[in-house]
CSV table of C-alpha atoms and ligand atoms in Angstrom, one decimal:
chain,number,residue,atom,x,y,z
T,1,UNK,CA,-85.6,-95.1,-118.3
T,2,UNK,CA,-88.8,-95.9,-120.6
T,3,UNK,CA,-91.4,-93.7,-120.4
T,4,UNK,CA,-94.6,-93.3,-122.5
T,5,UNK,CA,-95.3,-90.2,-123.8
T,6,UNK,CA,-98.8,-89.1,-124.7
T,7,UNK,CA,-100.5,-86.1,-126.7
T,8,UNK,CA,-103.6,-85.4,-127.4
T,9,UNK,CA,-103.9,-81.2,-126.9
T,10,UNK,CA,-105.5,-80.3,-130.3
T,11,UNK,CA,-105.7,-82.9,-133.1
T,12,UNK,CA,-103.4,-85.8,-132.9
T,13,UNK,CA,-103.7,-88.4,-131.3
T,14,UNK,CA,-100.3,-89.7,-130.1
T,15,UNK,CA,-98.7,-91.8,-128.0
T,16,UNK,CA,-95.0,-93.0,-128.2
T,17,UNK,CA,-92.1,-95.0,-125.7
T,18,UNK,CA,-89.0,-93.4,-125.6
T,19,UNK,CA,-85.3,-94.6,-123.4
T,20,UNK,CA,-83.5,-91.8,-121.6
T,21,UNK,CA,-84.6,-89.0,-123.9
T,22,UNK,CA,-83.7,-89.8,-127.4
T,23,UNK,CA,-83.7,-93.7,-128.2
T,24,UNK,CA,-87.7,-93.9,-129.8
T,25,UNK,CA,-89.1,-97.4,-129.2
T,26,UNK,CA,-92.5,-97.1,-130.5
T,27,UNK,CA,-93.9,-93.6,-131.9
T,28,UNK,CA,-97.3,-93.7,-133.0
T,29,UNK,CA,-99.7,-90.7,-134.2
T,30,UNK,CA,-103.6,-90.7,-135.6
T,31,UNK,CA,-103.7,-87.3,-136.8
T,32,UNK,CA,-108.0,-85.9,-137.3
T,33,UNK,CA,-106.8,-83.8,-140.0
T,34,UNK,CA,-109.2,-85.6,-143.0
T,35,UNK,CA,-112.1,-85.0,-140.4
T,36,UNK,CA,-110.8,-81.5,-139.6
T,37,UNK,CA,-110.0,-80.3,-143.4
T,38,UNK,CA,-113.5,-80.5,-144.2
T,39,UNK,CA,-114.3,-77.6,-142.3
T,40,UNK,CA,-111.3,-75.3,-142.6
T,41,UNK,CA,-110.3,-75.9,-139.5
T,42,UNK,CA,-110.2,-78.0,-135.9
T,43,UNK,CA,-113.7,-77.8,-134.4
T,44,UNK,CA,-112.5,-78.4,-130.9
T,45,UNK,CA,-116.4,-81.1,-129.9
T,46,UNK,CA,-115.3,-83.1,-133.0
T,47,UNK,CA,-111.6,-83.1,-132.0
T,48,UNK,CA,-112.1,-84.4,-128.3
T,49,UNK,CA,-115.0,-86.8,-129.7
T,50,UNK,CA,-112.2,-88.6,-132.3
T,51,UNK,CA,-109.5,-88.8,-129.0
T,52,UNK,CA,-111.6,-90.7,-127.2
T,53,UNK,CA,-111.8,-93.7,-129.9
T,54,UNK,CA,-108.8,-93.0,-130.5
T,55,UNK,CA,-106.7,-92.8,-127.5
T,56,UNK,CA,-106.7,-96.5,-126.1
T,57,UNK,CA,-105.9,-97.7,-129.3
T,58,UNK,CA,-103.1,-95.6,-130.1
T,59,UNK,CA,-101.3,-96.3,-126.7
T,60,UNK,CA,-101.9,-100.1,-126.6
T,61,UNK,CA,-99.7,-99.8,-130.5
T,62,UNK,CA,-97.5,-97.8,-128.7
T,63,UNK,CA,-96.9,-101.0,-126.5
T,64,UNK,CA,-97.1,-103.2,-128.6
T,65,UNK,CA,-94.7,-101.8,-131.6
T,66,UNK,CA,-91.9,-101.8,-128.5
T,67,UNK,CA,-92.6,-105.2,-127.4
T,68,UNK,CA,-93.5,-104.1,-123.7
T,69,UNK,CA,-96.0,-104.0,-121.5
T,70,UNK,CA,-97.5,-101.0,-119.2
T,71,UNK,CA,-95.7,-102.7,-116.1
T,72,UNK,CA,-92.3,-102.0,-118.1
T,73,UNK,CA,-92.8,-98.4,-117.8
T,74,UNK,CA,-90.7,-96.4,-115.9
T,75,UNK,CA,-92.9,-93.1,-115.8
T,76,UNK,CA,-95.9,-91.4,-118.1
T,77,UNK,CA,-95.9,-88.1,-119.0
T,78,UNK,CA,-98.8,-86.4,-120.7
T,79,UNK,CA,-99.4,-83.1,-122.2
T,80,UNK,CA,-101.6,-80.9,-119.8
T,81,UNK,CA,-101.2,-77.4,-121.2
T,82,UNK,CA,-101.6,-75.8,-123.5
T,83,UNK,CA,-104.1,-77.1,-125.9
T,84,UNK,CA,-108.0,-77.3,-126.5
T,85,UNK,CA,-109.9,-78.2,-123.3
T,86,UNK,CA,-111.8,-81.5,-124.3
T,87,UNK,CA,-108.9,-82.7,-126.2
T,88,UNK,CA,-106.7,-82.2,-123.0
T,89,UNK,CA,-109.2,-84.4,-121.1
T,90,UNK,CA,-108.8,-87.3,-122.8
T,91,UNK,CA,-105.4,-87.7,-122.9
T,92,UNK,CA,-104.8,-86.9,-119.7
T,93,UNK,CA,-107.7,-88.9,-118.3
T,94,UNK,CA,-106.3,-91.7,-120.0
T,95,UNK,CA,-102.3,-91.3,-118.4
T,96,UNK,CA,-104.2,-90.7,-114.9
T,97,UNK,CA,-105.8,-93.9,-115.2
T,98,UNK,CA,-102.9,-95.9,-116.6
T,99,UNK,CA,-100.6,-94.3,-114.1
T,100,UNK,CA,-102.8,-94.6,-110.9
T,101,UNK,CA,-103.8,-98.6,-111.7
T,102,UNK,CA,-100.1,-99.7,-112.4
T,103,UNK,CA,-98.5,-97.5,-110.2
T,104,UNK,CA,-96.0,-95.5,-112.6
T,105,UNK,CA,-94.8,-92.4,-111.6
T,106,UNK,CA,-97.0,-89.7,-113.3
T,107,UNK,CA,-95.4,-86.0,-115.2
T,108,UNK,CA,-97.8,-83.5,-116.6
T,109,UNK,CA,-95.9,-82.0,-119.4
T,110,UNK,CA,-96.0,-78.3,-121.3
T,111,UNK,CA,-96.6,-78.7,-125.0
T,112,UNK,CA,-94.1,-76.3,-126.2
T,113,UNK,CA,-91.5,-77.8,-124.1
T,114,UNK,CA,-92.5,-80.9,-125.6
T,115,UNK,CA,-91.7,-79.2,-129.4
T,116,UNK,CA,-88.5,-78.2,-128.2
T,117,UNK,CA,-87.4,-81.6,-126.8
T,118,UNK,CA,-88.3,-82.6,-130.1
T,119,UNK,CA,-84.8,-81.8,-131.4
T,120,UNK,CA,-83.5,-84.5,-128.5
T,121,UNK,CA,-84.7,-86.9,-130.2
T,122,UNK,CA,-82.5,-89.3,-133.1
T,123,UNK,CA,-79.5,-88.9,-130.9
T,124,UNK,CA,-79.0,-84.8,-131.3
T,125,UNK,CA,-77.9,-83.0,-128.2
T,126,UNK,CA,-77.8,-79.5,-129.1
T,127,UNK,CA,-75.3,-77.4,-127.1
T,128,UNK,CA,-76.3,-74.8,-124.2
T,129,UNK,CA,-76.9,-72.3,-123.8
T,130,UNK,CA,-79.7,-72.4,-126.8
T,131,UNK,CA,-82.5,-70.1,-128.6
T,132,UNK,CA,-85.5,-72.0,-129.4
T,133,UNK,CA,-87.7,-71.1,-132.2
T,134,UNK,CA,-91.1,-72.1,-131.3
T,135,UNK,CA,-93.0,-71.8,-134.3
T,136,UNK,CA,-96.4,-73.6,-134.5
T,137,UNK,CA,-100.4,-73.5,-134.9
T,138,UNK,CA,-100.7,-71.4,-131.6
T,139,UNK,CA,-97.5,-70.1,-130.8
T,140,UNK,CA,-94.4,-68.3,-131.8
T,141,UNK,CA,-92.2,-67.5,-129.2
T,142,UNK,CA,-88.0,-67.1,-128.7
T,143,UNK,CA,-86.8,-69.0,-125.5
T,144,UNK,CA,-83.3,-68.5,-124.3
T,145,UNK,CA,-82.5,-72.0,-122.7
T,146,UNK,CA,-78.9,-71.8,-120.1
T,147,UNK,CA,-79.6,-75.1,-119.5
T,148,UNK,CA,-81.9,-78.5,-119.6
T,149,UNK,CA,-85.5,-77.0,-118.5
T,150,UNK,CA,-84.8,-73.4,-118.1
T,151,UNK,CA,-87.2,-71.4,-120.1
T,152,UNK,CA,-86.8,-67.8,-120.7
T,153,UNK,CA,-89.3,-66.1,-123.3
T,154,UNK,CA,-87.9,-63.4,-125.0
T,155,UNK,CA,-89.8,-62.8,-128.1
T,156,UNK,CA,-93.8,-63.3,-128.4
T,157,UNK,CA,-96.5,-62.4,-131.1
T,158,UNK,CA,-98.4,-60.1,-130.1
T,159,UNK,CA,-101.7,-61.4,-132.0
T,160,UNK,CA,-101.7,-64.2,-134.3
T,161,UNK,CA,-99.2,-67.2,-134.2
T,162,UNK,CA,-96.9,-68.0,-137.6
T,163,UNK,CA,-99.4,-71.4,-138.0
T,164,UNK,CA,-102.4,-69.5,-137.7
T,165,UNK,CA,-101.4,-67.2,-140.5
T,166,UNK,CA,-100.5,-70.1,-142.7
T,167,UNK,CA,-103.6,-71.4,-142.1
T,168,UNK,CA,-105.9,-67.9,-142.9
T,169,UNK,CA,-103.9,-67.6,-146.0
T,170,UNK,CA,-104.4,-70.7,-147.3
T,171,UNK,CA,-108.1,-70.2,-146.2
T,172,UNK,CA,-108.0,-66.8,-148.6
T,173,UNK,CA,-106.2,-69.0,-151.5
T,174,UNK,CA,-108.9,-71.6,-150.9
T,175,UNK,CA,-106.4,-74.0,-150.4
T,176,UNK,CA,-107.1,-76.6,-148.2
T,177,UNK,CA,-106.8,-76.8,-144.2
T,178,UNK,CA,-104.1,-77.2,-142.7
T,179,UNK,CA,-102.7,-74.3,-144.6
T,180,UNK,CA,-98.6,-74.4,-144.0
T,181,UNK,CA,-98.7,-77.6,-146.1
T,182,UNK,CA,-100.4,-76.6,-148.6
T,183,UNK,CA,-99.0,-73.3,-149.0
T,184,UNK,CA,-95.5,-75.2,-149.1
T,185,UNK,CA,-96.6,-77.2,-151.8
T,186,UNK,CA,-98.6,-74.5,-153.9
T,187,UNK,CA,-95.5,-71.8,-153.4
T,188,UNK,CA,-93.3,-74.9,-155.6
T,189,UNK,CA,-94.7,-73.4,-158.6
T,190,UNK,CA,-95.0,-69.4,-157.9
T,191,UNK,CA,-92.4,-66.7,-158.1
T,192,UNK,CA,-91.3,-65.5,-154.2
T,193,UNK,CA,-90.9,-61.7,-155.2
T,194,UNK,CA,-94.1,-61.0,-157.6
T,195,UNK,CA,-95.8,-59.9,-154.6
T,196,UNK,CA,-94.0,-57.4,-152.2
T,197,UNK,CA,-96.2,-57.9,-148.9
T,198,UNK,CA,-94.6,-55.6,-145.9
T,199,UNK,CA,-92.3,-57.0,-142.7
T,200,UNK,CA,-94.5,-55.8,-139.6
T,201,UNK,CA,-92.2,-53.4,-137.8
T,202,UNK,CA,-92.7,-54.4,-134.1
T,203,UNK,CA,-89.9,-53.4,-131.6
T,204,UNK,CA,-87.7,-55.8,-130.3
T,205,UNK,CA,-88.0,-59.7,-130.4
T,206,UNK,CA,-91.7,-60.0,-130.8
T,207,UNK,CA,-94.1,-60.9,-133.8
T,208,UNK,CA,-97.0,-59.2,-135.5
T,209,UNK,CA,-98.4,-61.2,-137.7
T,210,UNK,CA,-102.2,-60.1,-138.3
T,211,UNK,CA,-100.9,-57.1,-140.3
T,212,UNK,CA,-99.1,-59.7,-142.9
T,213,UNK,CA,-102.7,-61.9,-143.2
T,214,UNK,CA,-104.4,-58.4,-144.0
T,215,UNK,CA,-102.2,-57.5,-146.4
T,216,UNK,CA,-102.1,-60.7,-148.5
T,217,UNK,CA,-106.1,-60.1,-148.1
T,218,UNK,CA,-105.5,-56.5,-149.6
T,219,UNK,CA,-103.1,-57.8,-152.4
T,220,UNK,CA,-105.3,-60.4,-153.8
T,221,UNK,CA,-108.3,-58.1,-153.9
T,222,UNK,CA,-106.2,-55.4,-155.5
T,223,UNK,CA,-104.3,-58.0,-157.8
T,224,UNK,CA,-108.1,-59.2,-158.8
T,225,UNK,CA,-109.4,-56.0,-159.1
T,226,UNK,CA,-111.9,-56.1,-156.6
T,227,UNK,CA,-113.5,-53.5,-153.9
T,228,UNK,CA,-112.0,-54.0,-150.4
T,229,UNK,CA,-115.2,-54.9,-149.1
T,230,UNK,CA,-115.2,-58.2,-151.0
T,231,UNK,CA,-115.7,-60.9,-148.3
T,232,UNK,CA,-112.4,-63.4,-147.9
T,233,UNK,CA,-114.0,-66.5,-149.0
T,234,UNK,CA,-115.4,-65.4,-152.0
T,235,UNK,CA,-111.9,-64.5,-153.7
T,236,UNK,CA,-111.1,-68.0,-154.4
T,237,UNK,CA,-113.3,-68.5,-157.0
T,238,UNK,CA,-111.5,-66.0,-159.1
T,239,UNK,CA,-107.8,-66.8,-158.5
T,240,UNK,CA,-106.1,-69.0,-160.9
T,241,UNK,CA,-103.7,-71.5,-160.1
T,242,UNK,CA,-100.7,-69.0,-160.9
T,243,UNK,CA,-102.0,-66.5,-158.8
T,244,UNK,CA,-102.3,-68.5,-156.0
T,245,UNK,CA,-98.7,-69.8,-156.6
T,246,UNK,CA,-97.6,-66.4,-156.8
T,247,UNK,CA,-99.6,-65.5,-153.5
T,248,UNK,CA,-98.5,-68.5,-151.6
T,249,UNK,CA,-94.4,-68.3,-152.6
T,250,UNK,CA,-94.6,-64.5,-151.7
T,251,UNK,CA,-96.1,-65.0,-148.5
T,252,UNK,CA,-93.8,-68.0,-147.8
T,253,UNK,CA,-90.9,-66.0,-148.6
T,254,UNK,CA,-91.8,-63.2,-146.5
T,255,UNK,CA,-92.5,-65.4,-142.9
T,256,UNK,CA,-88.9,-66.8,-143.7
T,257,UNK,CA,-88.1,-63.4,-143.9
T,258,UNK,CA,-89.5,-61.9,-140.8
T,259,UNK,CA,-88.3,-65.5,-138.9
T,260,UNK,CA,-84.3,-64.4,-140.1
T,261,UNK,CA,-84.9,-60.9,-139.1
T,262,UNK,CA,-85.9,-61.5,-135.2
T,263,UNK,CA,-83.8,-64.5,-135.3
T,264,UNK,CA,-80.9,-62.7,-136.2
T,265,UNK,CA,-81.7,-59.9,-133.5
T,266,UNK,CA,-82.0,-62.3,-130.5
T,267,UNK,CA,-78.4,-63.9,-131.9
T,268,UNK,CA,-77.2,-60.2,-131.2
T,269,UNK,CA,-78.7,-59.9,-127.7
T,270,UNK,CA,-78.0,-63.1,-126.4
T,271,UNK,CA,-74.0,-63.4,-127.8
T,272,UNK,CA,-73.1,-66.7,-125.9
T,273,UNK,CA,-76.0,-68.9,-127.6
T,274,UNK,CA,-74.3,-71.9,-129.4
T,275,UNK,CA,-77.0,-73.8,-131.1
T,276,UNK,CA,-80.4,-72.4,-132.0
T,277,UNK,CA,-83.3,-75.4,-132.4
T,278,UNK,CA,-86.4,-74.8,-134.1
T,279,UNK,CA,-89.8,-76.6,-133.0
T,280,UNK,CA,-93.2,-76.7,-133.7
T,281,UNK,CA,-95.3,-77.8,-136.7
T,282,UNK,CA,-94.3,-74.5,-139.0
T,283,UNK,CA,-90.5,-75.5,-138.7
T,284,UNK,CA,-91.4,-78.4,-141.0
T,285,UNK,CA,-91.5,-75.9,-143.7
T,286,UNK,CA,-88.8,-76.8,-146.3
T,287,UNK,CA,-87.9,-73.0,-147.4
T,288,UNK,CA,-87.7,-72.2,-143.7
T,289,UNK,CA,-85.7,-75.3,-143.1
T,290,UNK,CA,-82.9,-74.2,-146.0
T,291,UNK,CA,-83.2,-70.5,-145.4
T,292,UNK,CA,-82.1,-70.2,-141.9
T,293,UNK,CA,-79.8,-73.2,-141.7
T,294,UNK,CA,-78.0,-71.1,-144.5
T,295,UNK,CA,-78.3,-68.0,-142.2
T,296,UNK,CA,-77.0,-69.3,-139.5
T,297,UNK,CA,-74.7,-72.4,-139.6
T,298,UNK,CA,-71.5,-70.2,-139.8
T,299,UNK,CA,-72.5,-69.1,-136.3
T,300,UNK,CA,-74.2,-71.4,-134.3
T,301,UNK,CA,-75.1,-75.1,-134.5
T,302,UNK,CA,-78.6,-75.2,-136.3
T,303,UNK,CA,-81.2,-78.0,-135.4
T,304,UNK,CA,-84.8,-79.0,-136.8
T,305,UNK,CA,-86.3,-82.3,-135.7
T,306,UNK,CA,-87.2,-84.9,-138.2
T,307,UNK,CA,-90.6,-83.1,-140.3
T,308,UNK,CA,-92.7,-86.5,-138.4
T,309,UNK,CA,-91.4,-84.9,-134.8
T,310,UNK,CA,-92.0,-81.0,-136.3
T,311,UNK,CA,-95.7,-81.5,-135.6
T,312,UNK,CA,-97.7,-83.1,-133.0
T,313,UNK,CA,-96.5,-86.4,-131.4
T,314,UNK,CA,-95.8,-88.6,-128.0
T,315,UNK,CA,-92.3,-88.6,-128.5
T,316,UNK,CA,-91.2,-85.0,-127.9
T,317,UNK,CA,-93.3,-85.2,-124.4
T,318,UNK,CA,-91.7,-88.5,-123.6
T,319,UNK,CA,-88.3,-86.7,-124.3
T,320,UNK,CA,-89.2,-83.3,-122.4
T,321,UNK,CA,-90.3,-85.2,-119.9
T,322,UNK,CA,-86.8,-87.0,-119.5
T,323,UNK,CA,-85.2,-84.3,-119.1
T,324,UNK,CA,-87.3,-82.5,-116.5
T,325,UNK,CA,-86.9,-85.9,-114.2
T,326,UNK,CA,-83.4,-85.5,-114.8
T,327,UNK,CA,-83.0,-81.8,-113.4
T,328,UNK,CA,-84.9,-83.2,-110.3
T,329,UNK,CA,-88.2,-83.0,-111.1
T,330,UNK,CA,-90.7,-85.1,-108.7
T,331,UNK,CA,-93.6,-87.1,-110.0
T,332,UNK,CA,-97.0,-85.3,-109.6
T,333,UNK,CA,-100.2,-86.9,-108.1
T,334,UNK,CA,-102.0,-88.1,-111.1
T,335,UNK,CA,-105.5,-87.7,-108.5
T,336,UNK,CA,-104.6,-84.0,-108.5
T,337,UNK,CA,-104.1,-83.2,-112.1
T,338,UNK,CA,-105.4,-80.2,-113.5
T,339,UNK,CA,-105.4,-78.9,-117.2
T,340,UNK,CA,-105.1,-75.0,-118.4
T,341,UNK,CA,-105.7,-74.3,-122.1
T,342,UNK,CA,-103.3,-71.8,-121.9
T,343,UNK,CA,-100.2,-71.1,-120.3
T,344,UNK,CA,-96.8,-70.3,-120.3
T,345,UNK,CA,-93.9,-72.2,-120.6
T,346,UNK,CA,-91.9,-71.9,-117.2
Z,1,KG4,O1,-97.2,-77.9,-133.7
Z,1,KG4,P1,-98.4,-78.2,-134.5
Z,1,KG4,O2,-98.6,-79.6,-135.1
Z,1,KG4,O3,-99.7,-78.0,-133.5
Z,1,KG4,C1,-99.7,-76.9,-132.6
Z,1,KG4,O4,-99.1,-77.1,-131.5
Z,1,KG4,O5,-100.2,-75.9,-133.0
Z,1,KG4,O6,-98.5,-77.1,-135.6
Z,1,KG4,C2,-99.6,-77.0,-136.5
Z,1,KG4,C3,-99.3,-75.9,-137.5
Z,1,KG4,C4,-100.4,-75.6,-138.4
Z,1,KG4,O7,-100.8,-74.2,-138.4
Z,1,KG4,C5,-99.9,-76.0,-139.8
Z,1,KG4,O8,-100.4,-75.2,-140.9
Z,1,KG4,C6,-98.4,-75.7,-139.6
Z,1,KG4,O9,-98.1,-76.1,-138.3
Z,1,KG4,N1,-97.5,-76.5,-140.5
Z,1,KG4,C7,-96.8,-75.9,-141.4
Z,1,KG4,C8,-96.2,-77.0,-142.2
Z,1,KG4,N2,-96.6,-78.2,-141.7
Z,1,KG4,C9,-97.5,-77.9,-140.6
Z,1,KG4,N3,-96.5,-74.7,-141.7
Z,1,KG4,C10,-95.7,-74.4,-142.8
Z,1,KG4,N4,-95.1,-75.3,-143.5
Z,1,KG4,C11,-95.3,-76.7,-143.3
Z,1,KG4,N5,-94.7,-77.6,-144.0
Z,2,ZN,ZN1,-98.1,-78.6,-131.2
């Protein structure tokens, strides 16, 4: 079964052809993140403006990289929720289209499920029943998975997601957007423990992670000797490069940290999980990627997709969609199609 998977919920655009699941034909992403970086952060007008050059383009590559044609696909899925609302449109305007003229069976697909399914993909098939780590720009969340397209949240933030923080601390470094990146790459040169920044204490399996921006906030004012009422962006321009090093390797070290910690309590609560698979753009972190795969390959089976399927891309949706058809999923009506910018994965 071929289907085209296509993305286009925040700022990629992406579009990819992938056989029953796993076997990628074609897989190709425009990411907006020059436009983007130029002002901190995704302006959600400019974002849905770039899909919509964008988007026809990328899906006619998509075809053409796996020498088919539209009338060769066996379904299109396309990400509907969550995501920013004009960047939603376009891509799923464009599926709608595509599926209603030719005829192909249409599938409306989560995004998160999507970053799971992303761990499907180069021939892995990670054992049930599984704890996904879903770890990206808007979300963190713990899903206890029985089976193929069963979702059961059991750990949440409670205000900001991991990628958001990356992104405001790199923002406080004056390091450029997006902010995981560039923390990974500045952290290479700093020392993990000179800062000691605190684990928020939140009960159970859910985050906190607006505490943690705050204190890194705190520490750089303290560590610069400035008043707490000096605004964010202005400490940049008195940090030097070892400072921000230092800041960024701490902070680093102390996400892995909290990420081990509830990890380690929903392996406890949920005994017969076998694998655990992270997903979303923040488990392309390298220190993240060696840290828990050393904390927990004695006990489970531990998978992170390739870093290109870590972050936005058609593939994962092709591949979640695959697998929902498979546990009996029916087509949807592409002439009813709505999208949500938020939702939860069910
Ligand atoms: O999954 P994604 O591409 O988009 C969303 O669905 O949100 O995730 C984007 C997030 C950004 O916050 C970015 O800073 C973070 O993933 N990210 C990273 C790394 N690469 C991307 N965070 C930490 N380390 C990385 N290497
Ligand atoms: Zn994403």
């Amino acid at each position: 079964m071929k289907i085209l998977g296509i993305e286009s919920s925040c700022d990629e655009t992406a579009a990819a052809i992938v056989e029953n699941g796993s076997r990628i034909l074609s897989n190709v992403v425009v990411s907006q993140i020059d436009i983007h970086s130029a002002y901190g952060g995704v302006i959600p007008e400019i974002a849905a403006r770039s899909h919509i050059e964008a988007i026809m383009p990328v899906i006619n590559q998509s075809l053409s990289d796996a020498r088919l044609t539209v009338t060769d696909l066996d379904a299109i899925a396309v990400t509907h929720t969550p995501g920013l609302v004009g960047s939603l449109l376009v891509g799923t305007l464009a599926a709608r289209t595509i599926a209603i003229l030719n005829n192909i069976p249409f599938y409306p697909t989560h995004h998160l499920k999507s970053h799971i399914y992303a761990n499907w993909l180069s021939g892995n098939e990670p054992e049930f029943p599984l704890l996904a780590m879903v770890i990206s720009g808007g979300h963190t969340q713990i899903i206890y998975m029985e089976r193929h397209d069963d979702f059961h949240i059991i750990g949440t933030t409670r205000d900001d997601a991991i990628g958001e923080v990356f992104d405001k601390v790199a923002k406080i470094l004056g390091l450029p957007y997006p902010g995981g990146p560039s923390i990974a790459r500045a952290a290479l040169n700093g020392n993990p423990n000179k800062y000691q920044l605190p684990i928020p204490q939140v009960d159970g399996l859910d985050f906190s992670f607006s505490g943690l921006k705050t204190a890194v906030l705190r520490a750089v004012q303290k560590d610069l000797g400035l008043p707490i009422t000096t605004p964010s962006h202005e400490l940049k321009a008195h940090l030097n490069a070892q400072q921000i090093a230092d800041f960024a390797a701490s902070f680093q070290a102390t996400v892995v940290k909290i990420t081990t910690l509830k990890l380690k309590a929903a392996a406890r609560q949920y005994p017969a999980a076998k694998s655990i698979v992270f997903a979303g753009g923040v488990s392309a972190n390298q220190l993240l990627r060696e840290k828990l795969t050393q904390s927990f390959h004695h006990t489970h089976q531990v998978f992170f997709p390739e870093p290109k399927f870590s972050t936005d891309n058609g593939a994962m949706v092709a591949s979640a969609a695959y697998y929902s058809i498979e546990s009996g999923e029916k087509a949807s009506d592409p002439y009813s199609l709505d999208i949500s910018p938020r939702s939860i994965i069910s």
